[in-house]
């Protein structure tokens, strides 16, 4: 049975204590979490030769998680993705959120969920689980409603990481939560993923963006475009620099609309690190997966964990979530959370080996 080990990490710039929570299973694989941002800081799983590799990017010190703009491993909210110009109207009232990404509001603003220290609960009766809890007050980063948020991480003996988000608010508000882990299945220090990772996405459609990186409102077939990952292919083969969409984002930074089924969880994506043989399957209850090829990462060696340097395209993200800027697109499934109703979403990351 898995167990949880807790150690002190480092204080934040405000003097808040932080901790690392490591769930280790019977095979020696492990997931380490931090209460700052309810973040994933490492995922260590065996490769095809039986060696353990850490397959997510991270920082060496707490200030990276607190101040850098990559959101490594973070729980992102209240609303992940961009809200155009930080504006939306809800129940006839206009809201202006902080603009922290060009002309847009991104990933919940300046003091988003990823920047807050969450309350962590470790219960010996459920030893493979860590529960994080956060109270977000009315007006937090401009959002209406007092919101209670919960993120539960479970890592089992089959190397399955399950993340379950839940939330409730006393006013109608926007809620769209995700985890922002950066995966490199050959190991977090192994460099670019474009030519040594295969990716398959269970999506026949994607959402185009404009030059401000906001959705145009269209939902477009992936067929005959570089966004067609319906069969496994190298990540780099999807980064067609001649494609205007790729040019806008300097790579892939797009929502893929998942092919729906009647099952609670749909297969969102499959990936493989060719060098390591480590595989990843992502299942989710969400309607989409935002795929990001880490186009703007620049982490110097004094910041990356294990003295790692992260440059262009060192990882890929599979951010399961509702559609971006949905509050401003009536044709998109809503991300409005009604007062006193429960928000619940679940994603599973299943690690394996292709020998």
Coordinates of C-alpha atoms in Angstrom, one line a residue:
X1 CA 0.0 0.0 0.0
X2 CA 1.3 3.5 -0.9
X3 CA 2.3 5.9 1.9
X4 CA 2.8 9.6 2.2
X5 CA 6.0 11.2 3.4
X6 CA 5.9 14.9 4.5
X7 CA 9.0 17.2 4.7
X8 CA 9.5 20.9 5.1
X9 CA 10.3 22.8 1.9
X10 CA 11.1 26.5 1.9
X11 CA 9.2 29.6 3.1
X12 CA 7.6 31.9 0.6
X13 CA 8.5 35.6 0.2
X14 CA 5.7 36.3 2.7
X15 CA 7.2 33.9 5.3
X16 CA 4.6 31.2 4.8
X17 CA 5.8 27.7 5.4
X18 CA 5.6 25.2 2.6
X19 CA 5.9 21.4 2.5
X20 CA 6.6 18.5 0.1
X21 CA 4.2 15.5 0.2
X22 CA 5.6 12.4 -1.5
X23 CA 3.3 9.4 -2.3
X24 CA 5.5 6.4 -2.9
X25 CA 4.0 3.1 -4.1
X26 CA 5.2 -0.5 -3.6
X27 CA 7.3 -0.5 -6.8
X28 CA 9.3 2.6 -5.7
X29 CA 7.5 5.0 -8.1
X30 CA 6.4 8.3 -6.5
X31 CA 4.6 11.6 -6.9
X32 CA 5.7 14.6 -4.9
X33 CA 3.4 17.5 -4.3
X34 CA 3.7 21.0 -2.8
X35 CA 1.1 23.0 -0.9
X36 CA 2.1 26.2 -2.7
X37 CA -0.2 26.0 -5.7
X38 CA -1.3 22.5 -4.8
X39 CA 1.4 21.6 -7.3
X40 CA 3.0 18.5 -8.8
X41 CA 6.8 18.9 -8.3
X42 CA 7.9 15.4 -9.4
X43 CA 6.6 12.2 -10.9
X44 CA 9.2 9.4 -10.8
X45 CA 8.3 6.2 -12.7
X46 CA 10.4 3.3 -14.1
X47 CA 11.7 3.3 -17.7
X48 CA 12.0 0.3 -20.0
X49 CA 15.3 -0.7 -18.3
X50 CA 13.9 -0.4 -14.8
X51 CA 15.6 2.8 -13.9
X52 CA 13.5 5.6 -12.3
X53 CA 13.1 8.8 -14.2
X54 CA 11.5 12.1 -13.1
X55 CA 9.1 12.9 -15.9
X56 CA 7.9 16.4 -15.0
X57 CA 9.7 19.8 -15.0
X58 CA 10.1 21.7 -11.8
X59 CA 12.1 24.3 -9.8
X60 CA 14.8 23.8 -7.3
X61 CA 13.5 26.5 -4.9
X62 CA 10.1 27.8 -3.8
X63 CA 10.6 31.2 -5.5
X64 CA 10.4 29.6 -8.9
X65 CA 7.0 28.3 -8.1
X66 CA 6.0 31.6 -6.5
X67 CA 7.2 34.0 -9.2
X68 CA 8.1 32.4 -12.5
X69 CA 5.5 32.5 -15.2
X70 CA 5.5 28.8 -16.4
X71 CA 3.0 27.4 -13.8
X72 CA 5.1 24.2 -13.5
X73 CA 2.8 21.5 -12.0
X74 CA 0.3 24.0 -10.6
X75 CA -3.4 23.9 -9.9
X76 CA -4.6 26.7 -12.1
X77 CA -7.7 28.8 -11.4
X78 CA -10.3 30.2 -10.8
X79 CA -10.3 30.1 -14.6
X80 CA -7.4 28.4 -16.5
X81 CA -6.5 29.7 -19.9
X82 CA -7.1 33.2 -21.2
X83 CA -10.1 35.5 -20.8
X84 CA -10.0 38.1 -23.6
X85 CA -9.1 41.5 -22.2
X86 CA -10.0 40.2 -18.8
X87 CA -13.6 41.1 -19.4
X88 CA -16.9 39.2 -19.1
X89 CA -20.5 39.8 -18.2
X90 CA -22.4 37.6 -15.7
X91 CA -26.0 38.1 -14.7
X92 CA -26.0 41.5 -16.4
X93 CA -23.0 42.7 -14.4
X94 CA -19.7 43.6 -16.1
X95 CA -16.5 42.3 -14.6
X96 CA -12.9 43.4 -15.2
X97 CA -10.2 41.0 -14.1
X98 CA -6.5 41.7 -13.9
X99 CA -4.7 41.6 -17.2
X100 CA -1.5 39.6 -16.7
X101 CA -0.7 38.2 -20.2
X102 CA -0.5 40.9 -22.9
X103 CA -4.1 42.2 -23.2
X104 CA -5.6 39.1 -21.5
X105 CA -6.3 37.6 -18.1
X106 CA -4.4 34.3 -17.9
X107 CA -4.7 31.3 -15.5
X108 CA -6.6 33.3 -12.7
X109 CA -4.5 36.5 -12.6
X110 CA -1.5 37.7 -10.6
X111 CA -2.5 36.1 -7.3
X112 CA -4.1 33.0 -8.7
X113 CA -4.6 29.7 -7.1
X114 CA -1.1 28.7 -8.2
X115 CA 0.4 31.4 -6.0
X116 CA -1.4 30.5 -2.8
X117 CA -0.5 28.1 0.0
X118 CA -3.2 25.5 0.3
X119 CA -4.2 23.6 3.4
X120 CA -3.1 20.0 3.0
X121 CA -4.7 17.0 4.7
X122 CA -2.9 13.6 4.9
X123 CA -5.1 10.9 6.4
X124 CA -3.5 7.6 7.5
X125 CA -6.7 5.9 6.6
X126 CA -6.1 6.8 2.9
X127 CA -2.3 6.6 2.8
X128 CA -2.0 7.1 -1.0
X129 CA -3.8 10.4 -1.1
X130 CA -3.2 14.1 -0.4
X131 CA -6.1 16.5 -0.2
X132 CA -5.6 20.2 -0.7
X133 CA -8.2 22.8 0.3
X134 CA -8.4 26.6 -0.4
X135 CA -10.9 29.4 0.5
X136 CA -11.1 31.9 -2.3
X137 CA -13.0 35.1 -1.0
X138 CA -15.5 37.1 -2.9
X139 CA -13.6 39.5 -5.3
X140 CA -10.5 37.3 -5.3
X141 CA -8.7 38.5 -8.4
X142 CA -11.9 40.1 -9.5
X143 CA -14.1 37.0 -9.5
X144 CA -17.5 37.0 -7.7
X145 CA -18.4 34.6 -4.9
X146 CA -16.8 33.0 -1.9
X147 CA -15.5 29.8 -3.3
X148 CA -14.2 26.6 -1.5
X149 CA -11.9 24.6 -3.7
X150 CA -10.6 21.0 -3.2
X151 CA -7.9 19.1 -5.1
X152 CA -7.4 15.4 -4.3
X153 CA -4.3 13.6 -5.6
X154 CA -4.1 9.8 -5.5
X155 CA -1.2 7.7 -6.7
X156 CA -1.7 3.9 -6.7
X157 CA 0.5 0.8 -7.1
X158 CA -0.3 0.7 -10.8
X159 CA 1.4 4.1 -11.4
X160 CA -1.9 5.9 -11.9
X161 CA -2.1 9.5 -10.8
X162 CA -5.7 10.6 -10.3
X163 CA -6.6 14.3 -9.8
X164 CA -10.1 15.2 -8.6
X165 CA -11.1 18.8 -8.4
X166 CA -14.2 20.1 -6.7
X167 CA -15.6 23.5 -5.8
X168 CA -18.6 25.4 -4.6
X169 CA -19.4 29.1 -4.5
X170 CA -22.1 31.2 -2.8
X171 CA -22.5 33.3 -5.9
X172 CA -22.6 32.5 -9.6
X173 CA -19.0 32.7 -10.8
X174 CA -16.5 31.3 -13.3
X175 CA -14.8 28.0 -12.5
X176 CA -12.4 26.1 -14.9
X177 CA -9.6 24.2 -13.1
X178 CA -6.7 22.2 -14.4
X179 CA -3.3 20.9 -13.6
X180 CA -0.4 22.5 -15.5
X181 CA 2.3 19.7 -15.3
X182 CA 5.0 19.8 -18.0
X183 CA 5.8 16.2 -19.1
X184 CA 9.0 15.0 -20.6
X185 CA 8.8 11.2 -20.6
X186 CA 12.5 10.7 -21.3
X187 CA 13.3 12.6 -18.1
X188 CA 12.9 16.2 -17.1
X189 CA 16.5 17.1 -18.0
X190 CA 16.6 15.3 -21.4
X191 CA 15.9 18.4 -23.6
X192 CA 13.5 19.0 -26.4
X193 CA 10.5 16.7 -26.8
X194 CA 9.8 17.5 -30.4
X195 CA 11.8 14.7 -32.0
X196 CA 11.7 12.0 -29.4
X197 CA 8.1 11.9 -28.2
X198 CA 5.1 10.5 -30.0
X199 CA 1.7 11.9 -29.3
X200 CA -1.8 10.9 -30.1
X201 CA -4.9 13.0 -29.3
X202 CA -8.4 11.7 -29.3
X203 CA -9.8 14.8 -31.0
X204 CA -11.2 15.3 -34.5
X205 CA -11.6 19.1 -33.9
X206 CA -9.5 21.9 -32.4
X207 CA -10.2 25.5 -31.5
X208 CA -8.3 28.1 -33.6
X209 CA -6.9 31.2 -32.0
X210 CA -6.2 34.8 -33.1
X211 CA -3.0 36.8 -32.9
X212 CA -3.9 37.6 -29.2
X213 CA -4.0 33.8 -28.5
X214 CA -7.7 34.0 -27.8
X215 CA -10.2 31.5 -29.4
X216 CA -11.9 32.8 -32.6
X217 CA -15.1 31.0 -31.6
X218 CA -14.7 28.5 -34.4
X219 CA -14.3 24.7 -33.9
X220 CA -12.3 23.4 -36.8
X221 CA -11.5 19.8 -38.1
X222 CA -7.9 18.7 -37.5
X223 CA -7.9 16.7 -40.8
X224 CA -5.4 17.9 -43.3
X225 CA -3.8 20.2 -40.8
X226 CA -0.7 19.9 -38.6
X227 CA -3.1 19.6 -35.6
X228 CA -4.1 16.1 -36.7
X229 CA -2.8 13.8 -34.0
X230 CA -5.5 11.2 -34.4
X231 CA -2.7 8.7 -35.1
X232 CA 0.6 8.8 -33.1
X233 CA 3.2 11.1 -34.6
X234 CA 6.2 13.0 -33.4
X235 CA 5.3 16.2 -31.6
X236 CA 7.6 18.1 -33.9
X237 CA 5.6 17.0 -36.9
X238 CA 2.7 19.1 -35.5
X239 CA 4.8 22.3 -35.2
X240 CA 4.5 23.5 -38.8
X241 CA 6.0 26.9 -38.9
X242 CA 4.2 27.7 -42.1
X243 CA 0.8 27.3 -40.3
X244 CA -0.6 30.6 -39.2
X245 CA -2.0 29.1 -36.0
X246 CA 1.4 27.7 -35.1
X247 CA 2.9 31.1 -35.8
X248 CA 0.5 32.9 -33.4
X249 CA 1.6 30.7 -30.5
X250 CA 5.2 29.8 -31.6
X251 CA 4.1 26.2 -31.4
X252 CA 1.0 24.4 -30.2
X253 CA -1.0 26.2 -27.6
X254 CA -4.5 25.0 -28.5
X255 CA -7.6 23.4 -27.2
X256 CA -8.5 20.0 -28.7
X257 CA -12.2 19.1 -28.5
X258 CA -12.3 15.5 -27.3
X259 CA -14.3 12.8 -29.1
X260 CA -17.1 12.2 -26.7
X261 CA -18.4 8.8 -25.5
X262 CA -21.0 7.7 -23.1
X263 CA -18.4 6.7 -20.5
X264 CA -17.6 8.9 -17.5
X265 CA -13.9 9.2 -18.6
X266 CA -12.8 9.7 -22.2
X267 CA -9.3 9.0 -23.4
X268 CA -7.8 12.4 -24.1
X269 CA -4.3 11.6 -25.2
X270 CA -1.5 9.0 -25.4
X271 CA 2.2 9.8 -25.4
X272 CA 5.5 7.9 -25.4
X273 CA 9.1 8.9 -24.7
X274 CA 11.0 7.0 -27.4
X275 CA 14.3 6.9 -25.5
X276 CA 12.8 5.8 -22.2
X277 CA 9.9 3.7 -23.4
X278 CA 7.8 5.4 -20.7
X279 CA 4.2 5.9 -21.9
X280 CA 1.4 8.1 -20.6
X281 CA -2.3 7.8 -21.1
X282 CA -4.6 10.7 -20.1
X283 CA -8.2 10.1 -19.3
X284 CA -10.6 12.9 -18.2
X285 CA -14.2 13.8 -17.5
X286 CA -13.5 17.2 -19.2
X287 CA -14.7 18.1 -22.7
X288 CA -11.3 19.2 -23.9
X289 CA -7.5 19.0 -23.5
X290 CA -5.3 22.1 -24.0
X291 CA -2.0 21.0 -25.5
X292 CA 0.9 23.2 -25.0
X293 CA 4.4 22.5 -26.3
X294 CA 6.2 24.7 -23.8
X295 CA 6.9 27.3 -26.4
X296 CA 8.0 30.1 -24.1
X297 CA 10.0 28.3 -21.4
X298 CA 13.4 29.8 -20.4
X299 CA 14.5 28.4 -17.1
X300 CA 18.2 28.9 -16.2
X301 CA 20.3 26.3 -14.4
X302 CA 20.1 28.0 -11.0
X303 CA 16.3 27.6 -11.1
X304 CA 15.4 24.2 -12.6
X305 CA 15.4 21.3 -10.1
X306 CA 18.6 19.2 -10.1
X307 CA 20.3 22.2 -11.7
X308 CA 18.4 21.6 -14.9
X309 CA 18.2 24.1 -17.7
X310 CA 14.9 24.2 -19.6
X311 CA 14.9 25.8 -23.1
X312 CA 12.6 25.7 -26.0
X313 CA 10.0 22.9 -26.2
X314 CA 11.5 20.9 -23.2
X315 CA 8.1 19.3 -22.4
X316 CA 4.4 19.1 -23.3
X317 CA 1.3 19.9 -21.3
X318 CA -2.0 18.0 -21.4
X319 CA -4.3 20.5 -19.6
X320 CA -7.7 18.9 -19.3
X321 CA -10.2 21.7 -18.9
X322 CA -13.3 23.5 -20.2
X323 CA -13.1 25.6 -23.4
X324 CA -10.9 28.7 -23.1
X325 CA -12.7 32.1 -22.8
X326 CA -16.0 30.2 -22.8
X327 CA -17.7 33.0 -20.8
X328 CA -17.4 35.2 -23.9
X329 CA -18.5 32.5 -26.5
X330 CA -22.1 31.4 -26.1
X331 CA -21.5 28.5 -28.5
X332 CA -19.0 27.0 -26.1
X333 CA -20.0 24.8 -23.2
X334 CA -20.4 27.0 -20.2
X335 CA -17.7 27.4 -17.5
X336 CA -20.2 29.3 -15.2
X337 CA -20.6 27.7 -11.8
X338 CA -24.0 28.4 -10.4
X339 CA -24.3 29.4 -6.7
X340 CA -24.3 26.5 -4.3
X341 CA -23.9 23.9 -7.1
X342 CA -20.9 21.5 -7.1
X343 CA -18.1 21.6 -9.6
X344 CA -16.4 18.3 -10.0
X345 CA -13.9 17.1 -12.6
X346 CA -11.4 14.2 -12.7
X347 CA -8.3 13.4 -14.7
X348 CA -6.2 10.3 -14.6
X349 CA -2.6 10.1 -15.8
X350 CA -1.6 6.5 -16.3
X351 CA 2.1 5.7 -16.7
X352 CA 3.4 2.5 -18.3
X353 CA 6.3 1.1 -20.4
X354 CA 6.6 0.2 -24.0
X355 CA 9.4 -2.3 -24.1

